[in-house]
Amino acid sequence: QVQLVESGGGLVQAGGSLRLSCAASGSIFSIDAMRWYRQAPGKQRELVAAITTGGSTNYADSVRGRFTISRDNAKNTVYLQVNSLKPEDTAVYYCNALIRRSYSDFADYWGQGTQVTVSS
């Protein structure tokens, strides 16, 4: 069993910050890329940020310069520091990871999501 659990969401005013966390647990052989997505009501889920095992990062244009993704491989955890928040950042934020449970057994896993609400 492999599980991803997000935390750190909440209610903030525009301009505020949060630190989202996503911890993977269970029978994990290795974790490849880890990603953060978000989905607002009535909208498509979109990729926000991604990070490789080696630490290379990629960001959506809408969050570049405001959000920072990082990971702690020893803790099987990925973080998303979200700064200078805007009302349009309001969404459920999900973490995603390609996880190997053995040498030949791998799959994409998703967390349950954490709500980020930004008021004007």
XYZ file of C-alpha atoms in Angstrom:
120
model
C 0.000 0.000 0.000
C 1.249 3.451 -0.999
C -0.372 6.663 0.151
C 0.200 10.372 -0.473
C -1.134 12.798 2.122
C -1.198 16.567 1.614
C -1.341 19.161 4.345
C -0.823 22.878 4.842
C -3.769 24.351 2.975
C -5.982 26.989 4.492
C -7.612 30.390 4.238
C -5.351 33.364 3.546
C -5.681 36.930 2.356
C -4.274 38.087 -0.953
C -0.541 38.533 -0.641
C -0.221 35.847 2.001
C 1.776 32.628 1.986
C 1.394 28.952 2.771
C 3.668 25.928 2.775
C 2.024 22.815 1.391
C 3.446 19.396 2.193
C 2.889 15.970 0.686
C 4.306 12.885 2.350
C 4.464 9.483 0.699
C 4.286 6.361 2.822
C 3.956 2.624 2.385
C 5.928 0.047 0.443
C 8.135 2.361 -1.598
C 11.108 1.194 -3.598
C 11.817 4.602 -5.100
C 10.102 7.832 -6.126
C 10.773 9.447 -9.471
C 9.306 12.831 -10.384
C 6.979 14.561 -7.937
C 4.440 17.161 -9.019
C 1.851 19.579 -7.713
C -1.422 20.127 -9.559
C -4.399 22.294 -8.746
C -8.047 22.316 -9.723
C -10.603 25.060 -9.228
C -14.365 24.381 -9.453
C -15.469 24.048 -13.068
C -11.913 24.137 -14.379
C -9.447 21.569 -15.659
C -6.751 20.250 -13.388
C -3.489 21.972 -14.237
C 0.147 21.270 -13.536
C 1.610 23.860 -11.174
C 5.144 22.638 -10.547
C 7.315 19.568 -10.944
C 10.607 18.376 -9.546
C 12.856 15.487 -10.525
C 14.735 13.206 -8.159
C 17.851 15.241 -8.862
C 16.148 18.528 -8.036
C 15.444 20.020 -11.467
C 12.253 22.098 -11.379
C 9.596 23.354 -13.759
C 6.758 25.830 -13.137
C 3.605 27.012 -14.802
C 3.959 30.552 -16.120
C 1.167 31.727 -13.828
C 3.105 30.833 -10.669
C 6.725 31.296 -11.702
C 8.515 33.580 -9.275
C 5.854 33.146 -6.590
C 5.813 29.386 -5.936
C 8.739 27.132 -5.080
C 8.734 23.340 -5.209
C 11.247 21.303 -3.231
C 11.665 17.763 -1.959
C 13.265 15.860 0.869
C 14.145 12.449 -0.504
C 15.025 11.081 2.930
C 11.488 11.870 4.111
C 9.718 10.985 0.841
C 8.138 14.423 0.986
C 7.538 17.183 -1.541
C 6.765 20.782 -0.596
C 5.190 23.724 -2.353
C 5.893 27.149 -0.895
C 3.222 29.497 -2.211
C 3.877 33.223 -1.820
C 2.172 36.412 -2.964
C -1.087 34.537 -3.264
C -3.860 35.857 -5.484
C -7.586 35.039 -5.456
C -7.098 33.175 -8.729
C -4.804 30.748 -6.898
C -7.833 29.423 -5.026
C -8.112 25.702 -5.766
C -7.646 22.229 -4.394
C -3.956 21.412 -4.621
C -2.969 17.801 -5.304
C 0.395 16.123 -5.197
C 1.293 13.417 -7.666
C 4.226 11.059 -7.895
C 5.472 8.152 -9.959
C 6.320 5.567 -7.324
C 8.002 2.207 -7.690
C 6.916 -0.438 -5.192
C 9.483 -2.849 -6.606
C 11.918 -2.950 -9.487
C 9.163 -3.710 -12.022
C 6.018 -2.438 -10.276
C 5.285 1.278 -10.619
C 2.305 3.592 -10.910
C 1.153 7.181 -10.570
C -0.283 8.043 -7.164
C -2.414 10.995 -6.130
C -3.117 12.582 -2.789
C -6.586 13.552 -1.610
C -5.855 17.247 -2.028
C -5.637 20.241 0.263
C -7.810 23.332 -0.140
C -6.197 26.727 -0.633
C -8.578 29.681 -0.486
C -7.348 33.221 -1.096
C -9.605 36.144 -0.235
C -9.339 39.609 -1.748
